[in-house]
Coordinates of C-alpha atoms in Angstrom, one line a residue:
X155 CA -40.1 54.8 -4.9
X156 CA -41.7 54.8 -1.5
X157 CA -41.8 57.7 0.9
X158 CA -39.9 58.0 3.6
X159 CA -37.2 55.4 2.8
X160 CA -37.6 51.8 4.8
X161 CA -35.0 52.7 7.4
X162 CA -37.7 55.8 8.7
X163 CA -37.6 59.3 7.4
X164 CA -34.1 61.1 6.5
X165 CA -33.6 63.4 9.9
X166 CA -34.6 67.1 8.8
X167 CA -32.0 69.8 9.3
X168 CA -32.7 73.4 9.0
X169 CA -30.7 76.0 7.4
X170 CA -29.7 77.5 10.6
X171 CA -27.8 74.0 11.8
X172 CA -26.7 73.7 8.4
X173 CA -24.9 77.4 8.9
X174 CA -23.6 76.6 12.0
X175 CA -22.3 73.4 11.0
X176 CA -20.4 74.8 8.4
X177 CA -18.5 77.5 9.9
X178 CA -17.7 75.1 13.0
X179 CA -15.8 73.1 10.8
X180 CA -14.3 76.3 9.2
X181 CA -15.6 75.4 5.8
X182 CA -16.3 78.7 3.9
X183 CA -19.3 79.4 2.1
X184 CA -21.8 81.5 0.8
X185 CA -25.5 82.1 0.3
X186 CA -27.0 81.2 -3.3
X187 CA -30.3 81.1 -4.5
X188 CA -31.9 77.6 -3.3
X189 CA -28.5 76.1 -2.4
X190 CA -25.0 77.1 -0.1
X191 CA -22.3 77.5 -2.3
X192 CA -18.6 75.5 -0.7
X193 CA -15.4 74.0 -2.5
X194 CA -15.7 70.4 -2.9
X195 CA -14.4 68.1 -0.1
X196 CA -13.8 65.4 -3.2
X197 CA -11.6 67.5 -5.2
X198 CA -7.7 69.7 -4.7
X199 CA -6.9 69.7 -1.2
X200 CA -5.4 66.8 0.5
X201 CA -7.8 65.4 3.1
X202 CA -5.8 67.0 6.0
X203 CA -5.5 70.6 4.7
X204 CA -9.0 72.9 5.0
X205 CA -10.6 73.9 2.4
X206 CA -9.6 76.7 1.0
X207 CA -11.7 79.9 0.0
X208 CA -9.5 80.6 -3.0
X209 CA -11.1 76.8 -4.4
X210 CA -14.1 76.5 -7.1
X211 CA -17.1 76.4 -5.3
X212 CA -18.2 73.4 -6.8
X213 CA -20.3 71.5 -4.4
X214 CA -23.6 73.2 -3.8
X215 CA -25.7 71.8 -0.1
X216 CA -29.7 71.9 -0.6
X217 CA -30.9 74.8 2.0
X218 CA -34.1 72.9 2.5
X219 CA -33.0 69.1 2.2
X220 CA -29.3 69.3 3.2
X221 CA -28.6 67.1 0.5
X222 CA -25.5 67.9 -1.5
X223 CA -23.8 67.8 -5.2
X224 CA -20.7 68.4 -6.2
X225 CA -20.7 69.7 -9.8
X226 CA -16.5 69.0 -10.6
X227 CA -17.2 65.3 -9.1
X228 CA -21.1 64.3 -9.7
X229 CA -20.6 63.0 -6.4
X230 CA -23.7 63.4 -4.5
X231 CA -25.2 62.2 -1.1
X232 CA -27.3 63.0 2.1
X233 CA -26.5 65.5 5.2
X234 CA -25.3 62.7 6.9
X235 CA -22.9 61.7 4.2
X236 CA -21.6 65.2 4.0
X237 CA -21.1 65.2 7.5
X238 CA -19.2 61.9 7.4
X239 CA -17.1 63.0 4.5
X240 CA -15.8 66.5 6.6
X241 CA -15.3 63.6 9.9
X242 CA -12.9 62.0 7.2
X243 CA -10.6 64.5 6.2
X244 CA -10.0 65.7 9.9
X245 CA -9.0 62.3 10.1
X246 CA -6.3 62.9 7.0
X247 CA -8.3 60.5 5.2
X248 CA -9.4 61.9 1.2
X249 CA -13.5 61.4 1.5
X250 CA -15.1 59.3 -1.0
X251 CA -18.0 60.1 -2.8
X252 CA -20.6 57.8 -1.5
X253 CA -21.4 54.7 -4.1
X254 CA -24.5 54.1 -5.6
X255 CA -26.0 50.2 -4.8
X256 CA -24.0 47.9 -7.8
X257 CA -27.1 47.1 -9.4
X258 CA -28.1 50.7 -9.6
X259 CA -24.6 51.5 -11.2
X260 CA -25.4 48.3 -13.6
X261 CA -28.0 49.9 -14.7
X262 CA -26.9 53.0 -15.5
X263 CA -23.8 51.2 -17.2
X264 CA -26.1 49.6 -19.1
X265 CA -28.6 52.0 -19.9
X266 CA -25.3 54.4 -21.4
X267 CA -24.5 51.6 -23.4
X268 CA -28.0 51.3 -25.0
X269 CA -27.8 55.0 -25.5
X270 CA -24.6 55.1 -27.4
X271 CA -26.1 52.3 -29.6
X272 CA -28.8 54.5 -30.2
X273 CA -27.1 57.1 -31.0
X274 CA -25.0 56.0 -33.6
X275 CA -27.8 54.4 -35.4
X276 CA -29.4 58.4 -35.4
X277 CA -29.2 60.5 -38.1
X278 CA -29.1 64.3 -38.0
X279 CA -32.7 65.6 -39.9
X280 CA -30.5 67.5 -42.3
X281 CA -29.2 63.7 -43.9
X282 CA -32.7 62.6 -44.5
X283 CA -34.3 62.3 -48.3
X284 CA -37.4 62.7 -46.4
X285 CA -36.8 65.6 -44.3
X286 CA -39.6 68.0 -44.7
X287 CA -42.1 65.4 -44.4
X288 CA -40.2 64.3 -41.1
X289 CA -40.1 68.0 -39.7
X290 CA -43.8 69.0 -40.6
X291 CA -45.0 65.5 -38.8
X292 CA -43.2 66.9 -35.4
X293 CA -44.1 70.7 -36.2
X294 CA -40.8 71.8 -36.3
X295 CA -40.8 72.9 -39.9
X296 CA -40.1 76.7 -38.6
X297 CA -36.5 75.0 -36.9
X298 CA -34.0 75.4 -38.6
X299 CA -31.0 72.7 -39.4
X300 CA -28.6 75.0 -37.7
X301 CA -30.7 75.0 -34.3
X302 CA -31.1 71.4 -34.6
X303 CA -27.3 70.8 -35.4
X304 CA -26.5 73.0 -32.6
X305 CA -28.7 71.1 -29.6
X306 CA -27.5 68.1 -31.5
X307 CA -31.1 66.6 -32.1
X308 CA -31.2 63.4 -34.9
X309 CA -34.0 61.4 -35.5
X310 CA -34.0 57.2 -35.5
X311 CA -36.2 55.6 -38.2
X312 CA -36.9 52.5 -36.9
X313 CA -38.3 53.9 -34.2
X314 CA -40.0 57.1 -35.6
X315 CA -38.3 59.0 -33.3
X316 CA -36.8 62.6 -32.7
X317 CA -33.4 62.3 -30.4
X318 CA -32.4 64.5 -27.8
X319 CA -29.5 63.8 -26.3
X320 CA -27.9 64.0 -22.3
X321 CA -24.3 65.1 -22.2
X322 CA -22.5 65.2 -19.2
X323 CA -21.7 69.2 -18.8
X324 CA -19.0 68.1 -16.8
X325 CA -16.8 65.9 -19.9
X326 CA -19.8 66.0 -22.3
X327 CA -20.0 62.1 -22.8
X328 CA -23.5 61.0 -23.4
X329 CA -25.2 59.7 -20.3
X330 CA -28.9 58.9 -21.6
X331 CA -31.8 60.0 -24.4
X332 CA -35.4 61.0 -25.0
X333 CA -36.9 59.5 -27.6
X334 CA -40.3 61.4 -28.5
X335 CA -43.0 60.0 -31.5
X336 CA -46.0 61.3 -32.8
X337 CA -49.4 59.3 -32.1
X338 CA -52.3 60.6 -34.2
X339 CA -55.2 59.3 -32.6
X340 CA -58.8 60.6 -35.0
X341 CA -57.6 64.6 -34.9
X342 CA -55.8 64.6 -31.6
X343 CA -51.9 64.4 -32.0
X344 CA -50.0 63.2 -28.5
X345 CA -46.3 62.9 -28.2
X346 CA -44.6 59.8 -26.5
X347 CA -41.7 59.8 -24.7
X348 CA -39.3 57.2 -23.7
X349 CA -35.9 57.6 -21.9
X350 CA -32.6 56.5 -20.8
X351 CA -32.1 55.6 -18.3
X352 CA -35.7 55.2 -17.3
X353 CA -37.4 58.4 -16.1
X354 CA -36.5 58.3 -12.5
X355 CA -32.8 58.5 -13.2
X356 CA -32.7 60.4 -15.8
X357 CA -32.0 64.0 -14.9
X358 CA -31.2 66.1 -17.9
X359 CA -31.5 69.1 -18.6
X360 CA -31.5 69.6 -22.6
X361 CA -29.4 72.6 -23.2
X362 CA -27.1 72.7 -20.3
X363 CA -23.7 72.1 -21.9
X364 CA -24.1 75.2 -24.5
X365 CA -24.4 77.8 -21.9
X366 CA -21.6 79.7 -20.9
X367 CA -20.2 80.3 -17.4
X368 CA -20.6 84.3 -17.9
X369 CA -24.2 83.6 -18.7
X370 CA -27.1 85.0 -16.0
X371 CA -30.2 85.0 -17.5
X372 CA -32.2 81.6 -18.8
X373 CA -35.6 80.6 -20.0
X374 CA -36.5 77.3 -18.7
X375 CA -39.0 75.4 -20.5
X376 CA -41.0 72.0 -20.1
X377 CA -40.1 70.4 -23.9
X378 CA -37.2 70.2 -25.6
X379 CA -38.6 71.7 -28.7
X380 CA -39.6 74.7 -27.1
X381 CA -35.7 75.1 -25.5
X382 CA -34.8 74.9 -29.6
X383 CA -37.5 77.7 -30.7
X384 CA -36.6 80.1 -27.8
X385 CA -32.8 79.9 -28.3
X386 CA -33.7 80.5 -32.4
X387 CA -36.3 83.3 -32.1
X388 CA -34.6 84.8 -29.1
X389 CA -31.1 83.9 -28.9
X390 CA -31.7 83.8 -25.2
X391 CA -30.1 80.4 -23.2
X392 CA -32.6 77.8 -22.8
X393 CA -32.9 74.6 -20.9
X394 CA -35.7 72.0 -21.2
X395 CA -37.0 69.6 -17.9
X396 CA -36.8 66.0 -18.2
X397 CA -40.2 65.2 -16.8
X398 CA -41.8 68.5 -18.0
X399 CA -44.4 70.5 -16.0
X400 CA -45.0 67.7 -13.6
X401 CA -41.1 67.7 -11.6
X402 CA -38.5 69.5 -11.1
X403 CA -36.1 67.1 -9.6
X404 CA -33.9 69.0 -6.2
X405 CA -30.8 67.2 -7.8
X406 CA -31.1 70.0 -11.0
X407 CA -31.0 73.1 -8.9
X408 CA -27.1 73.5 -8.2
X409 CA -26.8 73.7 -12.1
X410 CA -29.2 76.6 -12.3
X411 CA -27.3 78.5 -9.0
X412 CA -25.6 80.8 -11.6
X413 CA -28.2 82.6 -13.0
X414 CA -29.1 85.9 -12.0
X415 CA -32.3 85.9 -13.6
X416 CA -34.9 82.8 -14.6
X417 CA -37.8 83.1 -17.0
X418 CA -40.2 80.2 -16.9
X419 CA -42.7 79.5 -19.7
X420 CA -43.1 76.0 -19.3
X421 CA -46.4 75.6 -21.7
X422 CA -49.9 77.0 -22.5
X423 CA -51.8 75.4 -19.7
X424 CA -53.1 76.4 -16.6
X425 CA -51.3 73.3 -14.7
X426 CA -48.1 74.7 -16.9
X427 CA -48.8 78.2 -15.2
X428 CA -49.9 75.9 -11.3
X429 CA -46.5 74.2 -11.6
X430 CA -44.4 77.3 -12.9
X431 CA -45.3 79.0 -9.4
X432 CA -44.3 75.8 -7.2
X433 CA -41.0 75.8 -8.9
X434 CA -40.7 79.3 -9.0
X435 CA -40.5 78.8 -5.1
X436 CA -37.7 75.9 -5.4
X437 CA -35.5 78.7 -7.3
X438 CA -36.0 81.7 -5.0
X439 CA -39.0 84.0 -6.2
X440 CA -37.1 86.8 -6.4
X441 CA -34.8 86.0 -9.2
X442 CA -37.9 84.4 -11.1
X443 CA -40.4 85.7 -14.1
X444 CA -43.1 84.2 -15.6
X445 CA -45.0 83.5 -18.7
X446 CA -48.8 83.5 -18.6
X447 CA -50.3 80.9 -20.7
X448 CA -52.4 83.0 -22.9
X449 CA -54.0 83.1 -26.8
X450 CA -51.3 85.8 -27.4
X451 CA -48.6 84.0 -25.3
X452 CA -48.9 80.2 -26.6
X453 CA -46.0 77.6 -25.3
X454 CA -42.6 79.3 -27.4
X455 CA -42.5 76.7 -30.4
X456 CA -46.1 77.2 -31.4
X457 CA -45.1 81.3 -31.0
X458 CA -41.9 80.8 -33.6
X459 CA -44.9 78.9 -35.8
X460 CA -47.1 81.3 -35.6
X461 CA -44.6 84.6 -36.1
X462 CA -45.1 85.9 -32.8
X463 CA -42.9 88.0 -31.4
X464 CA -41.2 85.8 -28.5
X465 CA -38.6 88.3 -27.2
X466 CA -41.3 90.8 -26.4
X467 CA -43.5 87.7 -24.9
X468 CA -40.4 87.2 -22.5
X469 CA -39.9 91.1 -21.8
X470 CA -43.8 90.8 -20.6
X471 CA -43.1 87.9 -18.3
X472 CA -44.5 88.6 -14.5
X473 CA -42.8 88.8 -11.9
X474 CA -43.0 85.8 -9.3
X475 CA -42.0 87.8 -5.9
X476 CA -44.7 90.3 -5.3
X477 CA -45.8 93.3 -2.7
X478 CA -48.4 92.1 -0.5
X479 CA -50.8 94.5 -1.8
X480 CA -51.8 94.5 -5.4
X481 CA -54.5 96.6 -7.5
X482 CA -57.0 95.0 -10.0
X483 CA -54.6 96.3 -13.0
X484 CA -52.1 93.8 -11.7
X485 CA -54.6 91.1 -12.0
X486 CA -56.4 92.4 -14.8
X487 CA -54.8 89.7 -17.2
X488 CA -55.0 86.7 -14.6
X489 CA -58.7 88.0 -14.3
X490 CA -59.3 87.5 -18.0
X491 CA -57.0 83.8 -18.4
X492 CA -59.5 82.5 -15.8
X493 CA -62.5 83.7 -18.0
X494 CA -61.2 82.0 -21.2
X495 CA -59.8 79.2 -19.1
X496 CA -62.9 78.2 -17.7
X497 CA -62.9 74.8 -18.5
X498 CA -58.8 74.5 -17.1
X499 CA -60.1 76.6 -13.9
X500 CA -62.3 73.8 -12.9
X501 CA -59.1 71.9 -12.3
X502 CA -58.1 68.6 -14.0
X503 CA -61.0 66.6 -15.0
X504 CA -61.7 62.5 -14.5
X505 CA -61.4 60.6 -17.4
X506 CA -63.6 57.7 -15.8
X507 CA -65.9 59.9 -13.5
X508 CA -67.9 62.2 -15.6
X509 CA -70.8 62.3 -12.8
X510 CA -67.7 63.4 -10.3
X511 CA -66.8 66.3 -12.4
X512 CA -70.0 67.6 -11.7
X513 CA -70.0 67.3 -7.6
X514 CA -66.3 68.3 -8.0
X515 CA -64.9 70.2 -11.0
X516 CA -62.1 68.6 -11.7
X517 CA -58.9 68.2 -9.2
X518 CA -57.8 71.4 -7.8
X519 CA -54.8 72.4 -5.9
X520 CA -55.6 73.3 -2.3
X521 CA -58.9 71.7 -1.9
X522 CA -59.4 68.9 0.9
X523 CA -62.2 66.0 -0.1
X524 CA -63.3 63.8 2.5
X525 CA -65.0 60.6 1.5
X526 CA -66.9 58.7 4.3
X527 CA -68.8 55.3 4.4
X528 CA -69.2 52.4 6.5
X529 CA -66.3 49.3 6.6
X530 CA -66.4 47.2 3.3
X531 CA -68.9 50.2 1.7
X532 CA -65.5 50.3 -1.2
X533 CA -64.3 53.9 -0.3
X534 CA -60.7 52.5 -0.5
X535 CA -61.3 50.8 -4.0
X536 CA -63.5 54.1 -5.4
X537 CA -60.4 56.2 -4.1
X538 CA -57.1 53.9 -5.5
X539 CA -59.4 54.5 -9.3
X540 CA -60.3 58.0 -8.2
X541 CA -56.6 58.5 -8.1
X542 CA -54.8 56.6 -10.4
X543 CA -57.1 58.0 -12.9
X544 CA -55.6 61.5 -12.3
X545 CA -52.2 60.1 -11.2
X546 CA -52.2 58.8 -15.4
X547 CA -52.7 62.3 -16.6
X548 CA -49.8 63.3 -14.8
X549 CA -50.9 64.7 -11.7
X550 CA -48.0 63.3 -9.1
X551 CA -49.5 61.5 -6.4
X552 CA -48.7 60.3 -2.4
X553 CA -50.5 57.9 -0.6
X554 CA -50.8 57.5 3.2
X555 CA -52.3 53.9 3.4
X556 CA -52.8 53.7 6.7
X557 CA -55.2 51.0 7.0
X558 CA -54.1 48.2 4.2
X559 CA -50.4 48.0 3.8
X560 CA -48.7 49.2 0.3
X561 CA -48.5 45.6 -1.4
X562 CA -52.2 45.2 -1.1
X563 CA -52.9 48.6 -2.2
X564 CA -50.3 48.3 -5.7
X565 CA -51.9 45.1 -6.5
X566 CA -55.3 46.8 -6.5
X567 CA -54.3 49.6 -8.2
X568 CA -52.4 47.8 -10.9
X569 CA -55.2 45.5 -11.5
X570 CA -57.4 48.9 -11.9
X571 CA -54.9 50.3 -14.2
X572 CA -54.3 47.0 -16.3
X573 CA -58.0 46.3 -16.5
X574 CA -57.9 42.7 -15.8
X575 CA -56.9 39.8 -13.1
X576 CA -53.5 39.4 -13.8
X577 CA -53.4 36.3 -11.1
X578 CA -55.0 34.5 -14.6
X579 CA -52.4 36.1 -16.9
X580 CA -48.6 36.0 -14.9
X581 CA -47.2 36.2 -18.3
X582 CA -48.4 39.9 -18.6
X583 CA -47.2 41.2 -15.0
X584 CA -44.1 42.3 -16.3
X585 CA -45.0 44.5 -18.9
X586 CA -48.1 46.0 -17.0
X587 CA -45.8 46.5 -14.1
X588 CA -43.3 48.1 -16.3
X589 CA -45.5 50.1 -17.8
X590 CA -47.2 51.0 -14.1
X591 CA -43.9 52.2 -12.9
X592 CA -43.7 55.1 -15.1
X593 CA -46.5 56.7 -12.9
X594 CA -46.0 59.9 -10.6
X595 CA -46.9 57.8 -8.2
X596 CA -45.6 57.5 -4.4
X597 CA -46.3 55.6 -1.2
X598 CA -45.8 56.4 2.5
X599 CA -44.8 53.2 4.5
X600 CA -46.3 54.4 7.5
X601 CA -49.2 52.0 8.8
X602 CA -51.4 52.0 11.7
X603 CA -51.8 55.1 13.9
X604 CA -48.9 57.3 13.7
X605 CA -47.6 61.0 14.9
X606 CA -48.9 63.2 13.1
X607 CA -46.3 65.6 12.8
X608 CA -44.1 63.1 11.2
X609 CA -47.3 62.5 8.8
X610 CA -47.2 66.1 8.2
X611 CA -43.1 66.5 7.8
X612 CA -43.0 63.2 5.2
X613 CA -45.6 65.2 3.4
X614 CA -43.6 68.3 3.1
X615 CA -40.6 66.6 1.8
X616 CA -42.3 64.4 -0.6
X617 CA -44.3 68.0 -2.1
X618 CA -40.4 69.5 -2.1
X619 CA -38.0 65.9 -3.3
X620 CA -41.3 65.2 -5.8
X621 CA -43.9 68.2 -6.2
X622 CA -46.7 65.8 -5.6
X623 CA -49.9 67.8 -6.2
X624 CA -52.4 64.8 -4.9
X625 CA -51.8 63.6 -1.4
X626 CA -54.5 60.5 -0.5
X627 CA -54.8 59.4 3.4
X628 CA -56.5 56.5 3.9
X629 CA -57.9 56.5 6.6
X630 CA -58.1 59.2 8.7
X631 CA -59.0 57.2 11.7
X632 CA -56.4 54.2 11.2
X633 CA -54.0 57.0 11.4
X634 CA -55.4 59.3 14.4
X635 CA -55.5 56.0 16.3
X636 CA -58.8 54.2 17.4
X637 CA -58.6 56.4 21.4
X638 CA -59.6 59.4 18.9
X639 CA -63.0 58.5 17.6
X640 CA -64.6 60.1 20.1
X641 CA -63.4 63.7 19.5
X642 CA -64.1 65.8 17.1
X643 CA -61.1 66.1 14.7

């Protein structure tokens, strides 16, 4: 994925024009929670008759992106398609929803039908002779068959592998998996996942089709096991994110429009807690709540194995809007998580850099680093490691390469993350590359000097479309453009 797209970056639109737009065209609407609320231009009417306020309001417009999805439909698209679309039924012409490229819908076509192959070949856990073993090696001995009958879970043998499906909510045919194994490495235990379709496209969220229209309150978590623990301790609707802590994809937030109230306890971390607050912003802080990663408030299946009490862990959740004044009782317990999180305070730690983690403590959120050196000194090559080291721990990343373009930089930066010359070895590209791709990792094509308000505005989207967490320029005088160097910047 690169950042902003090749033809330049998509025109902002603010929610004002957006507003204005609408009620030109005499399309009703109202305000939700991080989207406007309309009836569908794709479904009902003919294209000549307006939409009508008595319709489903089923397609849902992004108020920061403009983008737009229509639930009934899955069609989806840019402003600019949406406008397009309304241009077409003044015409008396039905819109159509805009089409994917045909190897893109290949793809998807094929990774369904590897799916469904998959899924076949699963078993549920309650048909295995070996099922205890099987459950205790996943830590989900405390689930019971029920729960995992209900979110329709089944494991594969050949592949050692727990499957959770993604059913459409809209006919509930099976659009893609998550297959998730156990690793034991010495007395570490890691899970690794694997989807389809790959993890770009695939945007699930586990749980969706069992909740109910009339429902308004949901716990969203960051793993599907935890979604199964909550909804059996707690009987309380729960959803899991494909990707985790690390995204929540804009394309998701039209499903979770209906809820009135949204707990998020997405692990025990502190990056679980850093990434709760960013999304707690996507969703409107007001209607959100939060759980503090905590020894008494672990991620929710380690609580159901431990015999915690998770409903009263989700009546304790903070909330995410607050007064602009607070007393030290209100941060009393964030006080105390920082003194036992020391080490996760100091941010997240290089793997390759131990001498860095001293100068630096870790990667934190907020903090600006600025490398300097002379031309050819390696501050490029030190900063693509420096990065990708942190970018394969999960920490989503944007570069601004503003002095080598963005092939040179990916070849460097997969050699780094391969660990040898692949120019010797061609018959490996494909399944480092492969394996490179899976990376939070995003490029601007800007080069050479450039505004730097459109620097500034790529940035903002990419933080929103991606919740990047790193952002890289390099350099900053490429970009400020050579007239600059004189002034102090």
């Amino acid at each position: 994925d690169v950042l902003p797209s090749p033809d330049g970056p998509a025109p902002s639109v603010s929610i004002t024009e957006i507003r204005q737009y609408l009620r030109a065209q005499d399309i009703p609407f109202h305000d939700g929670y991080s989207c406007l609320h309309t009836p569908s231009l794709f479904t009902g009417d003919r294209g000549d008759q307006p939409l009508s306020a008595n319709a489903p309001f089923t397609l849902f417009i992004d108020k920061t992106t403009g983008s737009f999805l229509c639930t009934a439909t899955l069609a989806e698209g840019t402003w600019q398609d949406f406008q397009a679309n309304v241009e077409l039924r003044h015409r008396g012409i039905t819109p159509i929803p805009p089409a994917s490229s045909e190897e893109m819908e290949e793809e998807m076509r094929q990774a369904r039908e590897d799916a469904r192959c998959i899924w076949e070949r699963a078993l549920p856990l309650c048909e295995l002779l070996d099922e205890k073993e099987t459950k205790a090696l996943f830590g989900i001995s405390m689930v019971t068959d029920a729960t995992l009958k209900r979110f329709g879970v089944r494991y594969l043998r050949a592949a050692r592998s727990l499957v959770f499906p993604w059913f459409s909510p809209q006919d509930a045919t099976l659009k893609g998996l998550k297959l998730v194994r156990v690793e034991k490495k010495g007395g570490t235990i890691t899970y690794v996942e694997e989807t389809l379709p790959r993890f770009d496209s695939y945007r699930n969220l586990f749980g969706l089709p069992l909740i109910g229209r009339r429902d308004t309150e949901l716990v969203l978590t960051g793993w599907e096991l935890d979604a199964l623990a909550l909804h059996q301790a707690a009987g309380v609707a729960s959803v899991a994110l494909p990707r985790g802590a690390s995204c929540l994809p804009p394309t998701l937030l039209p499903y979770l429009e209906q809820f009135k109230r949204i707990t998020l306890w997405l692990g025990e971390d502190l990056r679980s807690w850093e990434a709760a607050k960013l999304f707690a912003r996507k969703l409107s802080l007001k209607r959100c709540s939060l759980v503090r990663p905590g020894n008494l408030q672990p991620r929710p299946l380690e609580a159901l194995n431990q015999g915690l009490n998770v409903t009263k862990i989700l009546r304790s959740a903070l909330l995410a809007s607050h007064k602009s004044i607070v007393s030290f009782r209100q941060l009393r317990e964030e006080v105390f998580g920082e003194l036992v999180n020391t080490e996760q305070v100091s941010g997240v730690k290089w793997a390759r850099f131990p001498e860095l983690n001293k100068l630096l403590k870790g990667h934190r959120r907020g903090e600006l680093t600025i490398f300097t050196g002379p031309t050819g000194s390696g501050k490029t090559t030190f900063i693509s490691e420096y990065a990708l080291d942190l970018c394969m721990q999960g920490v989503c990343t944007l570069w601004g390469s503003f002095e080598i373009n963005n092939v040179r930089l990916a070849k460097i930066m997969l050699t780094q993350f391969a660990g040898r010359r692949l120019e010797d070895q061609l018959e490996l590209y494909d399944e480092w590359a492969d394996r490179f791709e899976e990376l939070p990792l995003y490029f601007m094509t800007f080069h050479g000097q450039q505004n730097i308000k459109t620097v500034i505005d790529t940035m903002q989207h990419a933080v929103y479309m991606y919740d990047i967490t790193h952002v890289v320029v390099d350099n900053l005088q490429f970009m400020m453009g050579h007239e600059h160097l004189s002034v102090d910047r």
